[in-house]
Every structure is written in structure tokens, then in C-alpha cells.
Tab-separated table of C-alpha atoms and ligand atoms in Angstrom:
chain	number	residue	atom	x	y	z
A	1	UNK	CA	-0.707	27.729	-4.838
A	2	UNK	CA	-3.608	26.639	-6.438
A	3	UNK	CA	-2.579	22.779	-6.118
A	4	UNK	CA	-5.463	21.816	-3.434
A	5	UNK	CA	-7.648	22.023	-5.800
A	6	UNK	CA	-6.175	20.177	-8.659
A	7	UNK	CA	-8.776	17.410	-9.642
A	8	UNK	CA	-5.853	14.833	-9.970
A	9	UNK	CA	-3.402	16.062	-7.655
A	10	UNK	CA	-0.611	13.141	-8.999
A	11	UNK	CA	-1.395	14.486	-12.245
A	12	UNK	CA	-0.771	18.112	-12.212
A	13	UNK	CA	2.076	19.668	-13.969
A	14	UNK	CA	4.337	20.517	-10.950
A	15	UNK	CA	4.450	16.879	-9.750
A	16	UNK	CA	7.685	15.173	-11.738
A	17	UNK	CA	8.010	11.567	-13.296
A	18	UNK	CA	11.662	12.670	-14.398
A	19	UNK	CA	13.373	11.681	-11.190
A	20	UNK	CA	16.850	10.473	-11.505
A	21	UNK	CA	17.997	7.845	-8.741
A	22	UNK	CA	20.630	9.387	-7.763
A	23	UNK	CA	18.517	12.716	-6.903
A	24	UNK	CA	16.465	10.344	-5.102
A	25	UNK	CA	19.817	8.852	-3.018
A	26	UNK	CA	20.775	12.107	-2.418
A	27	UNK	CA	17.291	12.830	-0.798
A	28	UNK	CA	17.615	9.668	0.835
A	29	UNK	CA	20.906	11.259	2.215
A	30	UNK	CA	20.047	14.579	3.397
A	31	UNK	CA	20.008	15.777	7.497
A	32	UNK	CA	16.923	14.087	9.032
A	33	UNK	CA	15.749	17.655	10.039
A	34	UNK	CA	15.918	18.939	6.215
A	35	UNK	CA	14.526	15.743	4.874
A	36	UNK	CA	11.462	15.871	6.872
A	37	UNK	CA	10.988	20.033	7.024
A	38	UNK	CA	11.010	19.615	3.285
A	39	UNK	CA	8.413	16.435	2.712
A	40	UNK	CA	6.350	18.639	5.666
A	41	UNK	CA	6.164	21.677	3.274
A	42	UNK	CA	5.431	19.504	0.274
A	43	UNK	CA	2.682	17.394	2.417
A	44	UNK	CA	0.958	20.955	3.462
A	45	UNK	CA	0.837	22.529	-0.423
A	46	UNK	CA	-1.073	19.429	-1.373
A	47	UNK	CA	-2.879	18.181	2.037
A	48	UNK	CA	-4.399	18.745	4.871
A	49	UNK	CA	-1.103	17.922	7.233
A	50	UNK	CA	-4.003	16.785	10.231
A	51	UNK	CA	-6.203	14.485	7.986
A	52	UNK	CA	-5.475	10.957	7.658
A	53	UNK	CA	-7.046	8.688	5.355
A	54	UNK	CA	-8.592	5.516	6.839
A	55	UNK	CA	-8.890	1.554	4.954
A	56	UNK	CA	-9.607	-1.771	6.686
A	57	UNK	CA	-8.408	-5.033	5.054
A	58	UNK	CA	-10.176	-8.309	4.479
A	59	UNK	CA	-8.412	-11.249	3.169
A	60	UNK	CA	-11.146	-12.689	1.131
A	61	UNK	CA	-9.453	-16.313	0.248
A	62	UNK	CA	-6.384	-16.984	2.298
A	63	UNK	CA	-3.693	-19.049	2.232
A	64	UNK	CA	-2.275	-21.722	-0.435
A	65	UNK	CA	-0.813	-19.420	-2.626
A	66	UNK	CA	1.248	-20.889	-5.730
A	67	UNK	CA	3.744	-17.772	-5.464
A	68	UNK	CA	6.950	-17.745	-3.441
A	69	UNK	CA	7.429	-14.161	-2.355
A	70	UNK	CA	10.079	-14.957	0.618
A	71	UNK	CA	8.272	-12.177	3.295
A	72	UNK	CA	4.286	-14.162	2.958
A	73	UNK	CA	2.875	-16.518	5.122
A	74	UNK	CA	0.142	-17.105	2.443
A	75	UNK	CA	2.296	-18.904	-0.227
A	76	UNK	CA	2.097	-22.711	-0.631
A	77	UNK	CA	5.968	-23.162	-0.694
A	78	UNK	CA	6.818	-22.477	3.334
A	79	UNK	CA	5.283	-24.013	6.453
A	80	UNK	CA	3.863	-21.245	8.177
A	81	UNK	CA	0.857	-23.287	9.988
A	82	UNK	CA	-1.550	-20.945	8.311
A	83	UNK	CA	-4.387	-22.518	7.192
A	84	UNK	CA	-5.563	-22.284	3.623
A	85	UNK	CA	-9.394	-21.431	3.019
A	86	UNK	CA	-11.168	-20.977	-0.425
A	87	UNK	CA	-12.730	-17.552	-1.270
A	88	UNK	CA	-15.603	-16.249	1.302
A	89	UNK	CA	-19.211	-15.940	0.367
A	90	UNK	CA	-20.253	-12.671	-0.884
A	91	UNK	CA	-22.813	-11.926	2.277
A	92	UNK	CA	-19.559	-12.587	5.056
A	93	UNK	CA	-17.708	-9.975	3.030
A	94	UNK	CA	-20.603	-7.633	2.774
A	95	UNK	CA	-20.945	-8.226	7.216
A	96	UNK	CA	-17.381	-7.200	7.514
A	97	UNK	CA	-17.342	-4.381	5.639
A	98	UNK	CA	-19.931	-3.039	7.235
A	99	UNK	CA	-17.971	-3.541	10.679
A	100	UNK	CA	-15.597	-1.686	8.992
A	101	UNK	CA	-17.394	0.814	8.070
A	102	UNK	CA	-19.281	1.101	11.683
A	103	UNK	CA	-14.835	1.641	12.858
A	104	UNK	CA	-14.336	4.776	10.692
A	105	UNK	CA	-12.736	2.936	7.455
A	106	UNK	CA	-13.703	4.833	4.293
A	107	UNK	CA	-12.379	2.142	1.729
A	108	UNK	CA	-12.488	-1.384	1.654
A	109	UNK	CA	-9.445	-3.755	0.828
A	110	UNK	CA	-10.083	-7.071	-0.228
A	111	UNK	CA	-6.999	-9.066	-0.587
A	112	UNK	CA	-6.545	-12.597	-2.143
A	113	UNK	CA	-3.556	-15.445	-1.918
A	114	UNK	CA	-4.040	-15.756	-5.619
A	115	UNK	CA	-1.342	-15.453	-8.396
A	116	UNK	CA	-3.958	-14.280	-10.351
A	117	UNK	CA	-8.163	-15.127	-10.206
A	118	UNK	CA	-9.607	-17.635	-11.808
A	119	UNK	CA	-12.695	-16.675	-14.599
A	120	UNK	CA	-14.792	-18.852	-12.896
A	121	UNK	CA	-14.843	-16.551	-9.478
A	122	UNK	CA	-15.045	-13.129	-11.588
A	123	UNK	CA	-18.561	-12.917	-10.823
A	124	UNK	CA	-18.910	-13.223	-7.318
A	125	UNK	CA	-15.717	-10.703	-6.887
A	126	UNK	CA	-17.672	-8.288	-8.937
A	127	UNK	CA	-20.633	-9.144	-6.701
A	128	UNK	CA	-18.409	-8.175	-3.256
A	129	UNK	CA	-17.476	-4.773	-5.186
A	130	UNK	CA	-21.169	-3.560	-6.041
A	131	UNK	CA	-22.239	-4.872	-2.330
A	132	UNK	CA	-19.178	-3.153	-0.366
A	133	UNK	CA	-20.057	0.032	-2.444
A	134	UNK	CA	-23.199	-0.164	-1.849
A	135	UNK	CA	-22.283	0.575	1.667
A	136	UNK	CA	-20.958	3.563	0.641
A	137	UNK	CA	-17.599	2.685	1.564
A	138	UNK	CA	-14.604	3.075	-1.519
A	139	UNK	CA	-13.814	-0.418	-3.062
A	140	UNK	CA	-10.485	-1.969	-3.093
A	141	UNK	CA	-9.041	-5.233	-4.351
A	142	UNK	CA	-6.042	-7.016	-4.467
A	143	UNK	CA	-5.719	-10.521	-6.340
A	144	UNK	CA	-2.517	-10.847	-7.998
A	145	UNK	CA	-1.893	-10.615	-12.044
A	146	UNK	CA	-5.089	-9.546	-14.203
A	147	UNK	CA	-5.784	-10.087	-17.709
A	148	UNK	CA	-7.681	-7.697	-19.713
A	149	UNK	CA	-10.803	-8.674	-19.489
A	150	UNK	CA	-10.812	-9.229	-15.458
A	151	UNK	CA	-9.795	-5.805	-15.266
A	152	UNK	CA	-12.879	-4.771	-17.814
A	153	UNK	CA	-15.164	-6.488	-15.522
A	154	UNK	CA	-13.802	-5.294	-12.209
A	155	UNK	CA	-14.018	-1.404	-13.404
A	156	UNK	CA	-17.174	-2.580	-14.540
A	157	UNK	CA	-18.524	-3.125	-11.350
A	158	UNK	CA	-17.341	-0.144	-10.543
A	159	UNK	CA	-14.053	-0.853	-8.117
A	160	UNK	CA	-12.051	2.107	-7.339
A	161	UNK	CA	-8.518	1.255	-6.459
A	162	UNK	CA	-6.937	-1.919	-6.947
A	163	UNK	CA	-3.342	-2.749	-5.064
A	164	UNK	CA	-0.725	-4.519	-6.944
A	165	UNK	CA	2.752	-3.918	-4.946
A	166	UNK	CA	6.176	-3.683	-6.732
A	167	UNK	CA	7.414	-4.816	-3.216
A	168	UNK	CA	11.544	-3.639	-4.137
A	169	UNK	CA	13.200	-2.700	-6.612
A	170	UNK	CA	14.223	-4.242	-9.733
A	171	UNK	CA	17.154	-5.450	-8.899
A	172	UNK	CA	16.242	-6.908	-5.474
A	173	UNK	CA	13.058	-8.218	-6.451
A	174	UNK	CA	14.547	-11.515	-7.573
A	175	UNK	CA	15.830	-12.149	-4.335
A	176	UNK	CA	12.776	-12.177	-3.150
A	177	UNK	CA	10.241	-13.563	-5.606
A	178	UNK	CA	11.244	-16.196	-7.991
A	179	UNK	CA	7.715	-17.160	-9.437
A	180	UNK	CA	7.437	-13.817	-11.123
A	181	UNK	CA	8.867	-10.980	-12.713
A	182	UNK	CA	8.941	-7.119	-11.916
A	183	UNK	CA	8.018	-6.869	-15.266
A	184	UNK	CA	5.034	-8.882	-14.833
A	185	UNK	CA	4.271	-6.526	-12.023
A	186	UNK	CA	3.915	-3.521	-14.123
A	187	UNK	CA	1.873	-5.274	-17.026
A	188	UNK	CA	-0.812	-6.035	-14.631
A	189	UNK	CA	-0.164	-1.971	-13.060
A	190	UNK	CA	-0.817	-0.857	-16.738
A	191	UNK	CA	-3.308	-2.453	-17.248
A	192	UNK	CA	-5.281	-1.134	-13.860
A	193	UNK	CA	-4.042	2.191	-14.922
A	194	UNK	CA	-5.295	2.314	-18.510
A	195	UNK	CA	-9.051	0.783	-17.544
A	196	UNK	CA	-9.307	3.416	-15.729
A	197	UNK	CA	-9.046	2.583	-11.450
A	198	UNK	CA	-7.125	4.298	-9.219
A	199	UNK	CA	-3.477	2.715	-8.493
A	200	UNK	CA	-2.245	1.929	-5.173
A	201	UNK	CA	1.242	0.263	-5.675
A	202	UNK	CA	4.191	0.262	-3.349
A	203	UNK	CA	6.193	-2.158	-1.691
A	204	UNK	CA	7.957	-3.154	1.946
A	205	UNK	CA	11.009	-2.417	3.750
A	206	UNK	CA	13.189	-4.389	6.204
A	207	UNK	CA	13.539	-7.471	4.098
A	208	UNK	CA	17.124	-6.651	3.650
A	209	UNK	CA	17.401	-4.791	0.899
A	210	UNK	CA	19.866	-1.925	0.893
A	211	UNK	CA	19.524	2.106	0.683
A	212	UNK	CA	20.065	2.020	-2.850
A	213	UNK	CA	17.293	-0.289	-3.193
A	214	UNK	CA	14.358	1.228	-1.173
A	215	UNK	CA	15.936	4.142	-3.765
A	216	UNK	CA	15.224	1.847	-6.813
A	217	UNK	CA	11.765	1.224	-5.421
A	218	UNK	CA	10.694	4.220	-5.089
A	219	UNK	CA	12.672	5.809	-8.223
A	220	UNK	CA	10.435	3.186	-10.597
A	221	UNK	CA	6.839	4.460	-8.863
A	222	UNK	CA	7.735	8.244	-9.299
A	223	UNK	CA	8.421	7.509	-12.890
A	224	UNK	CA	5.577	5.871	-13.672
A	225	UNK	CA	3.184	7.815	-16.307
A	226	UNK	CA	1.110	8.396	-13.964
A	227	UNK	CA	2.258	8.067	-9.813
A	228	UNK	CA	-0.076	5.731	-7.985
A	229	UNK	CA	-2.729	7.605	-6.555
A	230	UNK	CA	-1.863	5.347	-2.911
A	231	UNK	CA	1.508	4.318	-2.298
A	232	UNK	CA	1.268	1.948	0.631
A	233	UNK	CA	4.904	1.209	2.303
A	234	UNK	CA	4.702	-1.737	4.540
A	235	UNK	CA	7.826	-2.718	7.153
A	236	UNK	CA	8.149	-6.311	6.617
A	237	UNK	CA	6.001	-8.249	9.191
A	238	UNK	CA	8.742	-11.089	10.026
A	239	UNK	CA	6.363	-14.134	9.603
A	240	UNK	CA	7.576	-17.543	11.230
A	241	UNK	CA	8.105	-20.104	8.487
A	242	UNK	CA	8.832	-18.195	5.987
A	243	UNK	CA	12.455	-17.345	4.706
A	244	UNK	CA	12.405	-13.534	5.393
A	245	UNK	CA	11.403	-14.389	9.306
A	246	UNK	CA	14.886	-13.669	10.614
A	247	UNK	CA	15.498	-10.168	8.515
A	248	UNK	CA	17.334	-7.851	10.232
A	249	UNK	CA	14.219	-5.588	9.606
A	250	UNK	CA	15.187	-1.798	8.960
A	251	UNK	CA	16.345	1.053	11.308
A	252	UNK	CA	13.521	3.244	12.369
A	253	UNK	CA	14.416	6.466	11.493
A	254	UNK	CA	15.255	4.877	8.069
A	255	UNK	CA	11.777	3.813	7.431
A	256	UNK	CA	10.646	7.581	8.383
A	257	UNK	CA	13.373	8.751	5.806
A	258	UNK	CA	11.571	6.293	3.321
A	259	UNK	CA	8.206	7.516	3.855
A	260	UNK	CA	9.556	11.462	3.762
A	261	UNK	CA	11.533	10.597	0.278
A	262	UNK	CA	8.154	9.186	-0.723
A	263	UNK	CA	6.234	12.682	0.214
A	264	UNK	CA	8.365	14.395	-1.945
A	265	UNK	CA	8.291	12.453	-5.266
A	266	UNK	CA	5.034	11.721	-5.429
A	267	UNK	CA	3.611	14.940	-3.614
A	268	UNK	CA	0.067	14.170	-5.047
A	269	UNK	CA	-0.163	10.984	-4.032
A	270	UNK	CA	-1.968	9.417	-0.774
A	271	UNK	CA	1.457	7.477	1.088
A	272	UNK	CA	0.167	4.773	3.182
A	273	UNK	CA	1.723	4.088	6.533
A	274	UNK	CA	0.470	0.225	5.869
A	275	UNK	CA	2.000	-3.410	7.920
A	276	UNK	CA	3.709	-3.109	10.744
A	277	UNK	CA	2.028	-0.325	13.179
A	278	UNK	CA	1.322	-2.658	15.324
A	279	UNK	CA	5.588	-3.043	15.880
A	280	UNK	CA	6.289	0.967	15.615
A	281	UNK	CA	6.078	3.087	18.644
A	282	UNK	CA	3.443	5.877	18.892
A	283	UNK	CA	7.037	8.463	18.586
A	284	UNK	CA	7.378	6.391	15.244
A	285	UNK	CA	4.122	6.430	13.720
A	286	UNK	CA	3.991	10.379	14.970
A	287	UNK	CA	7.405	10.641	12.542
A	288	UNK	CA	6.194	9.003	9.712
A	289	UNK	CA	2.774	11.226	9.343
A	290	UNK	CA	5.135	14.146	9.820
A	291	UNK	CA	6.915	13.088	6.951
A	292	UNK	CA	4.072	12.591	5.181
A	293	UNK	CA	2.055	9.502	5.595
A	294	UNK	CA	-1.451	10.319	5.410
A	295	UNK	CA	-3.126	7.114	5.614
A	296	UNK	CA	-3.535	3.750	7.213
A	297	UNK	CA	-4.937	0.668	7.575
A	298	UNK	CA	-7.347	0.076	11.166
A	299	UNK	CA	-9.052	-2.935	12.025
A	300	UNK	CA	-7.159	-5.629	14.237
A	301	UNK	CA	-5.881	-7.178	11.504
A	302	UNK	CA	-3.957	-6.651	8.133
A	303	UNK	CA	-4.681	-9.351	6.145
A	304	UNK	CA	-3.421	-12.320	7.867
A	305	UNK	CA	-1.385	-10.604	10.579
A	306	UNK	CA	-1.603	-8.172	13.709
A	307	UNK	CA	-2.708	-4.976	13.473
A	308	UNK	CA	-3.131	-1.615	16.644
A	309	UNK	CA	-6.576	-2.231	18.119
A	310	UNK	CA	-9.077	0.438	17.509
A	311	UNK	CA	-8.941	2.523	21.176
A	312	UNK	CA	-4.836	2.459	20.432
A	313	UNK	CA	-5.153	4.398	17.117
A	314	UNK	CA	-8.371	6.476	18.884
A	315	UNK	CA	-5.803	7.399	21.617
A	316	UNK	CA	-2.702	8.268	18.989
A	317	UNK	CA	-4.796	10.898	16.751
A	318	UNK	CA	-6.299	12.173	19.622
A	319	UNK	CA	-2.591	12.909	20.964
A	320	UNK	CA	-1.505	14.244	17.370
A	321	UNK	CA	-4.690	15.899	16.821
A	322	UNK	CA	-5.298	13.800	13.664
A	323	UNK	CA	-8.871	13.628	12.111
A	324	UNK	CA	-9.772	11.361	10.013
A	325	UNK	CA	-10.026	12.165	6.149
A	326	UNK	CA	-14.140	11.955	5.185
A	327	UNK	CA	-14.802	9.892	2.327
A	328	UNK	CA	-14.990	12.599	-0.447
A	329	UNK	CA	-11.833	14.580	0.413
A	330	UNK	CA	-9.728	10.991	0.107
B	401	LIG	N1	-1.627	-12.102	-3.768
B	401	LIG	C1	-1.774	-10.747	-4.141
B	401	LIG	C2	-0.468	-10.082	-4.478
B	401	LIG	O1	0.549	-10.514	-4.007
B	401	LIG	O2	-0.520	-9.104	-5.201
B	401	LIG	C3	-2.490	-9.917	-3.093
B	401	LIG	C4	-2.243	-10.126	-1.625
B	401	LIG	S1	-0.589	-9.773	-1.032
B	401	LIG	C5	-0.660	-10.401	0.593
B	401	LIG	C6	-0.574	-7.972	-0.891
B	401	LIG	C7	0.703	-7.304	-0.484
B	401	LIG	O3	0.877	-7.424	0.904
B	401	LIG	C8	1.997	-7.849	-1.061
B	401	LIG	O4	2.237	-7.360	-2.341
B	401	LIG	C9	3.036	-7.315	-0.073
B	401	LIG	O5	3.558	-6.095	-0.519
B	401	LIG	C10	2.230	-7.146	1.208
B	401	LIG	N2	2.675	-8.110	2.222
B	401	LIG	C11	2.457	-9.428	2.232
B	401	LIG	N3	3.030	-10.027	3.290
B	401	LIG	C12	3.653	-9.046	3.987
B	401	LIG	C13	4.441	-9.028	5.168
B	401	LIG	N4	4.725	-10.131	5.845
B	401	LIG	N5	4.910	-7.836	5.620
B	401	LIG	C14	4.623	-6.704	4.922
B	401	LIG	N6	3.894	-6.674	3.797
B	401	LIG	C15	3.421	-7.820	3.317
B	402	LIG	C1	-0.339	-3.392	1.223
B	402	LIG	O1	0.578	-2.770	0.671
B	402	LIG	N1	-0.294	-3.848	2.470
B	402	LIG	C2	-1.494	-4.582	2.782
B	402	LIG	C3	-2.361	-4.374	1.521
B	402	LIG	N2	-1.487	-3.688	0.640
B	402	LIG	C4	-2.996	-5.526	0.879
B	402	LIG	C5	-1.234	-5.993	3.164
B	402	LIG	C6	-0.235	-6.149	4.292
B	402	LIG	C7	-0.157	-7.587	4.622
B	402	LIG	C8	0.697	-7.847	5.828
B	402	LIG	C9	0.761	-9.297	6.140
B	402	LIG	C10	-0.536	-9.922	6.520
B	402	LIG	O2	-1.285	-9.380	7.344
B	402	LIG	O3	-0.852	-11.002	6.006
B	403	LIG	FE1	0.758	-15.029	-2.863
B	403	LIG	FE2	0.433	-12.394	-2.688
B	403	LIG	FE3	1.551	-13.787	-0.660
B	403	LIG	FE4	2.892	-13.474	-2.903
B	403	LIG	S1	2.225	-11.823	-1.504
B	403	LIG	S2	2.671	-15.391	-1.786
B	403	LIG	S3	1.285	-13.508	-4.413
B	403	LIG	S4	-0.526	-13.941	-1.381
């Protein structure tokens, strides 16, 4: 199979956008051992099944945010004791990323509590982008709902991926966001798409949503035009203050089964083991990239919350014999 070398693996002809949901609830249903034996063969005819990807976050501009998605401690609506600061100076970012960068990370995630930028700080987000490249490191943003023209001048500077999650699916979504629509979601995705950077859309599980729904999710990102080219699924980090904090979470071996159903519709696409390592057990995390996660966030932190220190993830691909992807390969 001559897949390896498609230039745009989530875009060659085997990979499927047709998925029906219930295929994908049947997936959801198979025996663990068939589920993840068949994600492990896809994984292999497309990637390396030893190389994982590696991204560190920054939150650029925390806190205050005027949306109430029920699982963040960075909206404006709960008391969550976090404070709120405006958006960092271009030179802090640019000393981050190159700690980063000096702890193995090959992209760059800047995140901001924003429903959507303002004009006025387009510039100096552009400015970050051409700095953190300059670096060499791969760019990534994530800021909420763009317009046109912010999305002009963000390829423009020449960012690579930008992260816009669709969190649930459709019909959950309400439950947990009430200042916005999914549909609003996807403008903003097409958008990204059509300018020309790379996708990374996904969403989080454990905030009570049900089978069906972590089916819905992932049925509406493997029928996208295109599949994202990173597909991050976080487990919810239960956040004190805010109304998700006493979620039942989800079942472990369900998340694996979530990341293994992700494998295999969207075989092309980089899935992103993403919040909450730093609750899973080493046996966990070991599941997950056997069922076909091949990326992850390092540093300390996510954005706002815990993340494994570096000598812990050191330790765990040493164990697995996991390498880390280099920077033109991801
Ligand atoms: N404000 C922008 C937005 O919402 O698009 C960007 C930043 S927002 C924090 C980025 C993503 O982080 C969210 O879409 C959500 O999927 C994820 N996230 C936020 N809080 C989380 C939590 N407590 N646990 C897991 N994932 C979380
Ligand atoms: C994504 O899907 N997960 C990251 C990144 N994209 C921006 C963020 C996780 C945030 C977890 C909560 C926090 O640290 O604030
Ligand atoms: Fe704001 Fe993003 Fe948090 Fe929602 S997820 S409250 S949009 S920072």
C-alpha cells in the first residue's frame, strides 16, 4: 500500500467521509480486542505505530471569557478563582516557545479565552506566529470564532494549524454551551479549511454525554469535506467552579474505544491524546496509542490546567519504545 506516501494522507481516496452513525455505533460496539487489532492495522498502513507527535500549549490571554461552555474554568460566567489576564507581549510568547522547543515540542499552541479576537490585537497575534516560526517550531492557534479577514491575515503570517473544537455532538452540544451554536462552530472550521491551514478539531469526553453521542461527535468530523488533519480528544478535566466539576467523567476503556473508533474513520489523520494525561495511568495512555493516538501535548501544563511533567512522559516512551515524530514527518 502505497498510502505512506500520500502527500495528504486525510485526503486520499481510500479514507471515507460517507460514514453512517450507526456504522460508527456499531464500531463503537465491537469486542475491545477487535476494535483495537483493527484501528492497530489501520494506524500501521498510514503511520509509523512507534512515532508520536509532540505540541506544547501556551495560553496567551487567559481567563474572562464571555462564553459559557459548562467544562472551562476560563469563562466569565462561573467562579473558578482563576484569574483573568489580558493577552501576553509578543517577546514572553516568543521565551516560551523556545522552552518548548528546548523540551522536544515540534508545534506551538497558542490558546486564547476569547469568543472571538478583537481587530485591534490581529497584529501582534500575527507577530507571535512569524516569531514562534521563526524558531522553527510549527505554529498553532486557538482564539475562538474568526471572520474572514482574521483568517486572511493569520494564513498570512503563515500559521499552520489552527484548533477550533466541536467539543460533542450536535445534539449534546447545547447542554453544554449556550452562548453559541454547533453551527457557528463549523462556519469558523470552514473558513480555516478553505484559507488554506491545517484543521485540528475535536472535542472532550466524560462530560456526560452518552455512547451515542461521542458517536455523533465523531460521525460529524469524519464527514467533514475534508477530516481534520489533528483530531485532539480531551477527557474532561473536572474544573472546580464550574458546572461540569462533578461529571461522572467516562469509563477508561471507553475513552480507549473512542480514540480506536477515531483511528479508523479518520485513518489519515494525526488523533491527539490531548487533557487529561496527567489523570490516566501509564496502562491507559499505553492503550490509547495502541489504538491509535499518535500525539500529545508535553509541557507541565495544558492551558490553564495540569499536565505529566517532562521525566514522566521521558520514562513512558522509553517503556513503550515511543520516539518522538521529527518535525517534517508530522
Ligand atoms: N476560546 C477558544 C475556544 O474555545 O475555541 C480557545 C481556547 S479553549 C480553552 C480550547 C479547547 O480546550 C476547547 O474547545 C475545549 O475543547 C478544550 N477544553 C477546555 N477546557 C477543558 C477541560 N476542562 N477539559 C478538557 N478540555 C477542555
Ligand atoms: C485541545 O483540544 N485541547 C487543548 C487545546 N486543544 C487547546 C486544551 C485543553 C485545555 C484543558 C484545560 C486547561 O488546561 O485549561
Ligand atoms: Fe471561552 Fe474557549 Fe473556555 Fe469556551 S472553551 S469558555 S470559548 S476559553
Amino acid at each position: 500500500m502505497d498510502l505512506e506516501f500520500s502527500d495528504s494522507p486525510t485526503q486520499s481516496p481510500s479514507v471515507r467521509h460517507d460514514w453512517r452513525k450507526a456504522e460508527i455505533e456499531e464500531l463503537f460496539a465491537e469486542p475491545f480486542n477487535d476494535l483495537l487489532f483493527r484501528a492497530q492495522t489501520i494506524h500501521r498502513q498510514y503511520f509509523d505505530p512507534n512515532e508520536v507527535q509532540k505540541s506544547t500549549l501556551l495560553s496567551i490571554k487567559t481567563g474572562g471569557c464571555p462564553e459559557d461552555c459548562g467544562y472551562c474554568n476560563q469563562s466569565a460566567h462561573f467562579e473558578t478563582g482563576l484569574p483573568a489576564s489580558r493577552l501576553m507581549d509578543t517577546d514572553a510568547v516568543l521565551q516560551e516557545a523556545k522552552k518548548a522547543k528546548a523540551g522536544g515540542a515540534t508545534r506551538y499552541c497558542m490558546g486564547a479565552a476569547w469568543r472571538e479576537p478583537k481587530d485591534r490585537d490581529m497584529d501582534d497575534l500575527c507577530a507571535m506566529v512569524r516569531d514562534v516560526k521563526g524558531l522553527g517550531l510549527e505554529t498553532c492557534m486557538t482564539l475562538g470564532m474568526l471572520s474572514d479577514d482574521q483568517v486572511a491575515a493569520l494564513k498570512e503570517a503563515g500559521l499552520d494549524y489552527y484548533n477550533h473544537n466541536i467539543d460533542t455532538s450536535p445534539e449534546y452540544y447545547k447542554e453544554i454551551i449556550t452562548t453559541r451554536t454547533y453551527d457557528d462552530r463549523l462556519e469558523t472550521l470552514e473558513r480555516v479549511r478553505n484559507a488554506g491551514i491545517n484543521v485540528c478539531c475535536g472535542g472532550i469526553v466524560g462530560m456526560g454525554e452518552s455512547r451515542a453521542d461521542r458517536a455523533g461527535m465523531l460521525h460529524t468530523l469524519a464527514t467533514l469535506p475534508e477530516h481534520p488533519e489533528s483530531v485532539p480528544i480531551n477527557m474532561l478535566m473536572r474544573v472546580e467552579g464550574t458546572p461540569l466539576r462533578h461529571s461522572d467523567g467516562v469509563d477508561p476503556i471507553e475513552f480507549v474505544r473512542t480514540i480506536a473508533v477515531a483511528r479508523i474513520l479518520m485513518p489519515g489523520s494525526m488523533v491527539r491524546l490531548s487533557a487529561g494525561r496527567e489523570h490516566m495511568s501509564e496502562e491507559m495512555q499505553a492503550l490509547c496509542f495502541f489504538a491509535g493516538a499518535n500525539s500529545i501535548f508535553v509541557g507541565d501544563k495544558l492551558l490553564t490546567t495540569p499536565n505529566p511533567k517532562e521525566d514522566k512522559d521521558s520514562q513512558l516512551f522509553e517503556k513503550l519504545g515511543l520516539r518522538p515524530m521529527a518535525l517534517d514527518a508530522s
